mmCIF file of C-alpha atoms and ligand atoms in Angstrom:
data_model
loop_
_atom_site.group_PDB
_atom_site.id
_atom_site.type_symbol
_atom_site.label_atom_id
_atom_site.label_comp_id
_atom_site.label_asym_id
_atom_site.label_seq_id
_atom_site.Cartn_x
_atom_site.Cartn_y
_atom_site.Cartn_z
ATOM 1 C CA UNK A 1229 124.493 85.445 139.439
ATOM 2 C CA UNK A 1230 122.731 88.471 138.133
ATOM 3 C CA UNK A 1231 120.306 87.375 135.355
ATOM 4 C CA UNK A 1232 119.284 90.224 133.191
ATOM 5 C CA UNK A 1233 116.512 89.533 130.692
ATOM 6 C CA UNK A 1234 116.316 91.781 127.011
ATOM 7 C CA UNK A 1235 114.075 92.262 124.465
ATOM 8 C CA UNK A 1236 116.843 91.500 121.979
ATOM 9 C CA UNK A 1237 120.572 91.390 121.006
ATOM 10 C CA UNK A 1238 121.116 95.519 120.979
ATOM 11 C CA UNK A 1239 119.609 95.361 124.041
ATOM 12 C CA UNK A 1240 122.337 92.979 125.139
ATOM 13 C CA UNK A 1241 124.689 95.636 123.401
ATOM 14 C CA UNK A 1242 123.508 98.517 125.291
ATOM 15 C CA UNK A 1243 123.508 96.567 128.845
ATOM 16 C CA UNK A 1244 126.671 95.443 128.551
ATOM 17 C CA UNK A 1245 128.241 98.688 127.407
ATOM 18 C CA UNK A 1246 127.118 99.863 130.248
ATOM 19 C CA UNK A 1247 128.864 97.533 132.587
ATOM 20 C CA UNK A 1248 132.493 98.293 130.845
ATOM 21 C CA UNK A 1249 131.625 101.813 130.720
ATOM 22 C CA UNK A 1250 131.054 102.325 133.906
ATOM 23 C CA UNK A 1251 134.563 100.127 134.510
ATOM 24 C CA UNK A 1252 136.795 102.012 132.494
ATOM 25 C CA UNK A 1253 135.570 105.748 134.004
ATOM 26 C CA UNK A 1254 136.450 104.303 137.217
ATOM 27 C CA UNK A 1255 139.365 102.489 136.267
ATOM 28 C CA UNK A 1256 140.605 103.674 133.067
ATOM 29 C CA UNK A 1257 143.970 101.608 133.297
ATOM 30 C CA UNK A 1258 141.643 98.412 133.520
ATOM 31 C CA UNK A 1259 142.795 94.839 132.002
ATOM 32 C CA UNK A 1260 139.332 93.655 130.233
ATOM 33 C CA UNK A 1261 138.888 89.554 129.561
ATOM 34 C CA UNK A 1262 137.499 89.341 126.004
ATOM 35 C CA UNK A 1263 136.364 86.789 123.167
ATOM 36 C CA UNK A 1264 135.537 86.979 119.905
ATOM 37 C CA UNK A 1265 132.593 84.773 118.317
ATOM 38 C CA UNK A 1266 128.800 86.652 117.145
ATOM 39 C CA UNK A 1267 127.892 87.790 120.868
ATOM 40 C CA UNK A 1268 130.383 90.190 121.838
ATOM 41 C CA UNK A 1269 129.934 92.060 118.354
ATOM 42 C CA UNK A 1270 127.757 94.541 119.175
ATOM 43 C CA UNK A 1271 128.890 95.895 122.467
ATOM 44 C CA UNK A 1272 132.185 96.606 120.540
ATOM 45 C CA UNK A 1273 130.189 98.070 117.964
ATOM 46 C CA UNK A 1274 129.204 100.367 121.351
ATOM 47 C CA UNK A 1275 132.389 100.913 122.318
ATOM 48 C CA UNK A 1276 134.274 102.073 119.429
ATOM 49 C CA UNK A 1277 130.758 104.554 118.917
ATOM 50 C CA UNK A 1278 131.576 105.992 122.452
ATOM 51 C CA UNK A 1279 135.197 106.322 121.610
ATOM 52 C CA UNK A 1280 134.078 108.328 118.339
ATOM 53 C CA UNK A 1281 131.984 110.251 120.678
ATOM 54 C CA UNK A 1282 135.260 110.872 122.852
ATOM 55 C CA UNK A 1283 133.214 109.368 125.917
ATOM 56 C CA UNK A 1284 135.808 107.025 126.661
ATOM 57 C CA UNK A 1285 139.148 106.510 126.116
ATOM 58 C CA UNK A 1286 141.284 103.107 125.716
ATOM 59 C CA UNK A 1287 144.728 104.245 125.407
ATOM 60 C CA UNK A 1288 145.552 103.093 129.258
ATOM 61 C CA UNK A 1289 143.722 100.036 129.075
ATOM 62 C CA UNK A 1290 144.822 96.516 128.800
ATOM 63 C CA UNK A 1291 143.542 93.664 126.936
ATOM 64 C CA UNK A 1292 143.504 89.115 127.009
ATOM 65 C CA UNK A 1293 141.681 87.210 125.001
ATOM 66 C CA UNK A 1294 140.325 83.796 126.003
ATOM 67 C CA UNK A 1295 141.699 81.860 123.066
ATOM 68 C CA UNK A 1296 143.727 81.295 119.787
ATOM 69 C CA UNK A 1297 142.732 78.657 116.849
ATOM 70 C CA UNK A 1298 146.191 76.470 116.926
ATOM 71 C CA UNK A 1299 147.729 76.578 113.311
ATOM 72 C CA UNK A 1300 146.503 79.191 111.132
ATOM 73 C CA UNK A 1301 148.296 82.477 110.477
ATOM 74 C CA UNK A 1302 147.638 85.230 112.713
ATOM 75 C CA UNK A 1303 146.789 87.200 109.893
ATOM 76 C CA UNK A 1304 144.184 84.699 108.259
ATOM 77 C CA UNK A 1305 140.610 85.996 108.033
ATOM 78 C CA UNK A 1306 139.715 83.973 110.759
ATOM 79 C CA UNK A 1307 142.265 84.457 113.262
ATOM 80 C CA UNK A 1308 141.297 85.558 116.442
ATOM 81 C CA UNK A 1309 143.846 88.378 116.265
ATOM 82 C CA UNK A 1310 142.093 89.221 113.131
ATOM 83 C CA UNK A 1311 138.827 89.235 114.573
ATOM 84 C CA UNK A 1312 140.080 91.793 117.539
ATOM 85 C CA UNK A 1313 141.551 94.497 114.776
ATOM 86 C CA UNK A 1314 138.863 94.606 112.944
ATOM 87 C CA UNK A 1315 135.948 94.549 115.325
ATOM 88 C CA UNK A 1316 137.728 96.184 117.876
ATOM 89 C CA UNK A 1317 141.129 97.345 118.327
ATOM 90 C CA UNK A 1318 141.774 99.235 115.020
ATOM 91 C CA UNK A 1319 138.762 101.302 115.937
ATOM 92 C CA UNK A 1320 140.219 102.743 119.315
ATOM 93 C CA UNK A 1321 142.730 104.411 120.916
ATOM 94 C CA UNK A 1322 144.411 101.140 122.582
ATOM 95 C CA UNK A 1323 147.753 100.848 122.005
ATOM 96 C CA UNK A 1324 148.305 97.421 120.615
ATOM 97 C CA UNK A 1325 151.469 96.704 122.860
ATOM 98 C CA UNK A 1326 148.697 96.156 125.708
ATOM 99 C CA UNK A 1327 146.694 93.630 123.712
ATOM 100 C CA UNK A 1328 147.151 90.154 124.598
ATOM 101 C CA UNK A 1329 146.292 86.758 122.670
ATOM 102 C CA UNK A 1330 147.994 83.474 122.970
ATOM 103 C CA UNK A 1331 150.133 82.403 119.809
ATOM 104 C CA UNK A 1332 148.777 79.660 118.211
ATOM 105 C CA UNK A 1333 151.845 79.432 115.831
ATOM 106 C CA UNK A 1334 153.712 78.705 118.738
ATOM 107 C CA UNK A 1335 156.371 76.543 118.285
ATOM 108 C CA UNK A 1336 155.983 75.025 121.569
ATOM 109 C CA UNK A 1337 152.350 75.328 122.341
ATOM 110 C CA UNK A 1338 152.797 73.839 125.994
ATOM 111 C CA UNK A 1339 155.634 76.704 126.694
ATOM 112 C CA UNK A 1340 153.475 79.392 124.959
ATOM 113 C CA UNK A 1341 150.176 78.102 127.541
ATOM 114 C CA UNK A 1342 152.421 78.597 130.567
ATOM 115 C CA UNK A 1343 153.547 81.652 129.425
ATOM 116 C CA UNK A 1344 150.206 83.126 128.916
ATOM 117 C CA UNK A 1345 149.108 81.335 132.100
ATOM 118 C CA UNK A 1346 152.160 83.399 134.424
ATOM 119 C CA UNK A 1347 151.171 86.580 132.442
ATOM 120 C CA UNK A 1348 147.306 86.804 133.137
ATOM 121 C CA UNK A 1349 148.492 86.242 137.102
ATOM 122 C CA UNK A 1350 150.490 89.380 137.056
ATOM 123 C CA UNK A 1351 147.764 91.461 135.289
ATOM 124 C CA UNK A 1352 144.305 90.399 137.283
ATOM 125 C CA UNK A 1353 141.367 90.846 134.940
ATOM 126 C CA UNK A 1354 138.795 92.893 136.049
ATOM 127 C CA UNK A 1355 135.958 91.998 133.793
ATOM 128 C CA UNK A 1356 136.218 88.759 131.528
ATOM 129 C CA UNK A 1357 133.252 89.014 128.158
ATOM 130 C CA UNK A 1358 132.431 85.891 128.060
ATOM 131 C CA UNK A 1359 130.126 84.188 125.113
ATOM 132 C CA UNK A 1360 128.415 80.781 126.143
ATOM 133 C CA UNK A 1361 128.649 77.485 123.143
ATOM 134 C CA UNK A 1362 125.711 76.068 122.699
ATOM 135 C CA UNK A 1363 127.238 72.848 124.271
ATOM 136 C CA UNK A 1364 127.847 75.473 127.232
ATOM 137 C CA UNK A 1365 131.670 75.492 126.626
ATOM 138 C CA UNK A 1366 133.389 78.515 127.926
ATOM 139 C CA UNK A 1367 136.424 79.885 125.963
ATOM 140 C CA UNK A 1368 136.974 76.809 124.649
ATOM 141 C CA UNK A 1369 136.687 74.682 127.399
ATOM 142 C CA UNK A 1370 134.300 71.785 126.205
ATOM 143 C CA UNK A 1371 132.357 69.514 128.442
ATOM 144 C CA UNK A 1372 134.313 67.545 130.559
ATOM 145 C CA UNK A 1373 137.227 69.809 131.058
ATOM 146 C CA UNK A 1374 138.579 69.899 134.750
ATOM 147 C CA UNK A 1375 137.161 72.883 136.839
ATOM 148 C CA UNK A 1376 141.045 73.684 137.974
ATOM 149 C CA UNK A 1377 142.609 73.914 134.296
ATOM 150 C CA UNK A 1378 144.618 76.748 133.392
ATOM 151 C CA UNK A 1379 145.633 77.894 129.878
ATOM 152 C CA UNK A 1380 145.894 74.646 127.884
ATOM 153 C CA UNK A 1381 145.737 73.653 123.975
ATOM 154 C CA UNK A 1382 142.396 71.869 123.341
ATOM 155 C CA UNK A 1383 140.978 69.289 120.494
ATOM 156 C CA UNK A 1384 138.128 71.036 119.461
ATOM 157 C CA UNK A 1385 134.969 69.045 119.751
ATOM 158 C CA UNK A 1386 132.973 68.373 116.166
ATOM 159 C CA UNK A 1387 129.863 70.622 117.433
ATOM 160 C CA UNK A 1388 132.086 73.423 117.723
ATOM 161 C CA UNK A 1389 133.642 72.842 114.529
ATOM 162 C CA UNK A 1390 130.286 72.257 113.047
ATOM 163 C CA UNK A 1391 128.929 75.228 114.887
ATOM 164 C CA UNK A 1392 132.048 77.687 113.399
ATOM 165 C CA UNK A 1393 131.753 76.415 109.984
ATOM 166 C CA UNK A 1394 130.183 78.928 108.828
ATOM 167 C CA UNK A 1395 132.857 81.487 108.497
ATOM 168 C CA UNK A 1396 134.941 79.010 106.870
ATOM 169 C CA UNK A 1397 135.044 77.582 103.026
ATOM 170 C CA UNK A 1398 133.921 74.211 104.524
ATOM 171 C CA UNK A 1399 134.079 72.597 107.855
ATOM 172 C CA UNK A 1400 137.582 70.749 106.726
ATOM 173 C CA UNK A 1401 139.200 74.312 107.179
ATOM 174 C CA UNK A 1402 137.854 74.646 110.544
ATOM 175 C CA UNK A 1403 140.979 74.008 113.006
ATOM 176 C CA UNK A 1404 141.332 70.776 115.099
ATOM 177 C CA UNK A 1405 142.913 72.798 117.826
ATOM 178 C CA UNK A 1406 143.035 75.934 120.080
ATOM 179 C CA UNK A 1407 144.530 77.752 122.837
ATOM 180 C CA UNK A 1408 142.466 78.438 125.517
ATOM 181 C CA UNK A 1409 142.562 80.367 129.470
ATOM 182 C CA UNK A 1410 141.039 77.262 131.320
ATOM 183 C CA UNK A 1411 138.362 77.644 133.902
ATOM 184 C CA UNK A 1412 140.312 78.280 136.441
ATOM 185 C CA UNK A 1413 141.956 80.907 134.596
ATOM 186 C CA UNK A 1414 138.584 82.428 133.643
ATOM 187 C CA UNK A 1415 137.210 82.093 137.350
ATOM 188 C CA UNK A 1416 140.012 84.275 138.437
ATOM 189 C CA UNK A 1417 138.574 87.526 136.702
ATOM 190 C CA UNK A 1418 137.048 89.842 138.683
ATOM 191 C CA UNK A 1419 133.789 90.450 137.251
ATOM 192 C CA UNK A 1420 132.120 87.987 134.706
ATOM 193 C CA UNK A 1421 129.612 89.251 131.921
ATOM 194 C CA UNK A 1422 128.485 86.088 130.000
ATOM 195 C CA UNK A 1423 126.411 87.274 126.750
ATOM 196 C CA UNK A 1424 124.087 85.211 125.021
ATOM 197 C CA UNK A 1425 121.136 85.584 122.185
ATOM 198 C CA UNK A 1426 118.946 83.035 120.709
ATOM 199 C CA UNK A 1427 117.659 79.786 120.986
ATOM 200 C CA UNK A 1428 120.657 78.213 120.175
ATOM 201 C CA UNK A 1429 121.463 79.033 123.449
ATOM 202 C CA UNK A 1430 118.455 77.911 125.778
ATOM 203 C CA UNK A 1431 119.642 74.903 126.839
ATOM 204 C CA UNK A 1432 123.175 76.040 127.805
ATOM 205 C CA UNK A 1433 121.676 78.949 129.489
ATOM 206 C CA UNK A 1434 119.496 76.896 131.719
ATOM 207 C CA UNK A 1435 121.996 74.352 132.627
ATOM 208 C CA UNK A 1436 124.074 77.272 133.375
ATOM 209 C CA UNK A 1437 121.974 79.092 135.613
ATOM 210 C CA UNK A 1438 119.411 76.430 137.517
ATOM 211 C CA UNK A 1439 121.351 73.390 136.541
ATOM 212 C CA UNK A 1440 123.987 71.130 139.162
ATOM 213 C CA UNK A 1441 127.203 72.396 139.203
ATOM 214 C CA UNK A 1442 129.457 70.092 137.283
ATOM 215 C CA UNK A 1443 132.156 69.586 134.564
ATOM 216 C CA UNK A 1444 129.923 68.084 131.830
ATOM 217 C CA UNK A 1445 128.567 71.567 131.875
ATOM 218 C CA UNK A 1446 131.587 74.099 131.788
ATOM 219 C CA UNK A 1447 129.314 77.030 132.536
ATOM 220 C CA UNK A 1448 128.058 75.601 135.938
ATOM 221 C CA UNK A 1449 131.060 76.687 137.147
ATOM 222 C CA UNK A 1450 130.008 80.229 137.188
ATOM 223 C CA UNK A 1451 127.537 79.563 139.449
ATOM 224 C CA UNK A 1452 130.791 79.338 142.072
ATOM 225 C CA UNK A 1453 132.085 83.090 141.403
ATOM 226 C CA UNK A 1454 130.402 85.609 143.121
ATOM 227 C CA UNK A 1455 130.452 88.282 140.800
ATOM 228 C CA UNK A 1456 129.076 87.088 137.521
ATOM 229 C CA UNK A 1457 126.084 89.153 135.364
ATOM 230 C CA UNK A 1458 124.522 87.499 132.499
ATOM 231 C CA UNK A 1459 122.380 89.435 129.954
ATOM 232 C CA UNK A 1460 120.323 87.380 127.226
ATOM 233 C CA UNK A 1461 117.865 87.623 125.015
ATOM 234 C CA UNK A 1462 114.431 86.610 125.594
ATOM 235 C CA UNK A 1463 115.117 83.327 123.343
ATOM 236 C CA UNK A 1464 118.270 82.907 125.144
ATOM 237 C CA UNK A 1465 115.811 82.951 128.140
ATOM 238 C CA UNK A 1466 113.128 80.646 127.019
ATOM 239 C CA UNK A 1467 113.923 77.321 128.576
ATOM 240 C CA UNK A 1468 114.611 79.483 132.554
HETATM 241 C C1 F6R B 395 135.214 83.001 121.809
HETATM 242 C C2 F6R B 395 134.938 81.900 122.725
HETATM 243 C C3 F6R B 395 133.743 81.030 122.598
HETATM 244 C C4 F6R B 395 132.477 81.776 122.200
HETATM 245 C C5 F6R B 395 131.297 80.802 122.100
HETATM 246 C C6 F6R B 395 130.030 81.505 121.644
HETATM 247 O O1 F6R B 395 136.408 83.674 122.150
HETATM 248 O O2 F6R B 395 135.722 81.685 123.582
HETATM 249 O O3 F6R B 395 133.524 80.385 123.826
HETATM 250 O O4 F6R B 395 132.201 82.768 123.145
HETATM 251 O O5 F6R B 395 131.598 79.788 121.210
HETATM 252 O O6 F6R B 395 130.196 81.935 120.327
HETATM 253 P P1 F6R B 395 129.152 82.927 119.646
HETATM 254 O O7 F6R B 395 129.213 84.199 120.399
HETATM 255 O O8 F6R B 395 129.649 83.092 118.226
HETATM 256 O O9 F6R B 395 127.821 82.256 119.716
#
């Protein structure tokens, strides 16, 4: 793992803009891994400045997100598909036809997991964004989810909940359930850039990095690809 250490979170911005920068001018037809949540935020802030700039273009590029909250509308404020239009893809050339995000409406969430499953084979990510909980879940793979899972519905666990509350009217509306790549979906990216600020984070980030390599601690499991960079924050840092 490459561990790269910043001041602060538009320092974690600017570093990782730089990694899918210099991705898509190699490769602009690339399929980029991505999440939603606070820590991705500003390198899409980047990216839509450097399509404004006309220093990079999206329009061949392919998108999959990591996960789906199970039962709310895709259009609710919340959504995940909501998230990507407005902090993202209605900001850039991508053509939305090339964005992909499992359907948590599905009427058969099992069928609409293998589905996603058999379509991120036949596209091979080349970098997954990855944000880190503070229980050091992964998408939304919590402690204790099997190393070889693929893209499966999960029961959120409450410190999620409680830790997403707070872009919800109250912790009730926070859903029970999601759609998420597992982790052996996730290992099969690429390139991995895990992003992380604040001492929140510590813990996870140490576990991650120096800690044994097992399923009580989803992140461990990065330790086992052998292309992964992490950039933190100096708080994110603090227990390394
Ligand atoms: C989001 C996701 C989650 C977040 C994690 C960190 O698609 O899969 O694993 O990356 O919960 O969230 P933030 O970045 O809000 O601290």
């Amino acid at each position: 793992m490459q561990v790269i250490i910043v001041e602060n979170k538009e320092q974690i911005a600017q570093e990782a803009f730089k990694v899918l920068k210099s991705l898509i001018d190699k490769k602009p037809d690339a399929v980029l891994g991505l999440a939603t949540g606070s820590s991705p935020i500003g390198l899409y802030e980047n990216l839509i400045k450097a399509y404004n700039e006309s220093q990079l273009s999206f329009k061949d590029v392919k998108t999959v997100n990591l996960d789906e909250y199970v039962g709310i509308d895709e259009n609710h404020s919340q959504s995940y598909q909501t998230f990507m239009r407005e902090h993202l893809f209605d900001h850039i050339d991508i053509q939305l036809k090339n964005t992909f995000i499992p359907n948590g409406n599905a009427e058969d969430l099992n069928k609409e997991c293998a589905r996603y499953e058999s379509m991120l084979e036949s596209m091979h990510v080349d970098l997954q964004v990855l944000g880190i909980g503070s229980n050091a879940h992964i998408g939304f793979n919590e402690p204790n989810t099997p190393f070889n899972s693929t893209t499966h519905v999960v029961n959120l666990a409450q410190q999620t909940r409680e830790d997403n509350a707070r872009f919800f009217d109250s912790i009730d509306e926070v859903p029970k359930q999601a759609i998420t790549m597992g982790i052996s979906s996730i290992l099969k990216a690429k390139k991995i850039l895990l992003l992380a600020s604040s001492i929140d984070k510590a813990n996870a980030i140490k576990q991650m990095i120096q800690g044994p390599i097992n399923e009580q601690v989803p992140a461990s499991v990065l330790q086992n690809h052998d292309d992964v960079v992490v950039i933190i924050d100096k708080d994110a840092a603090s227990e390394l």
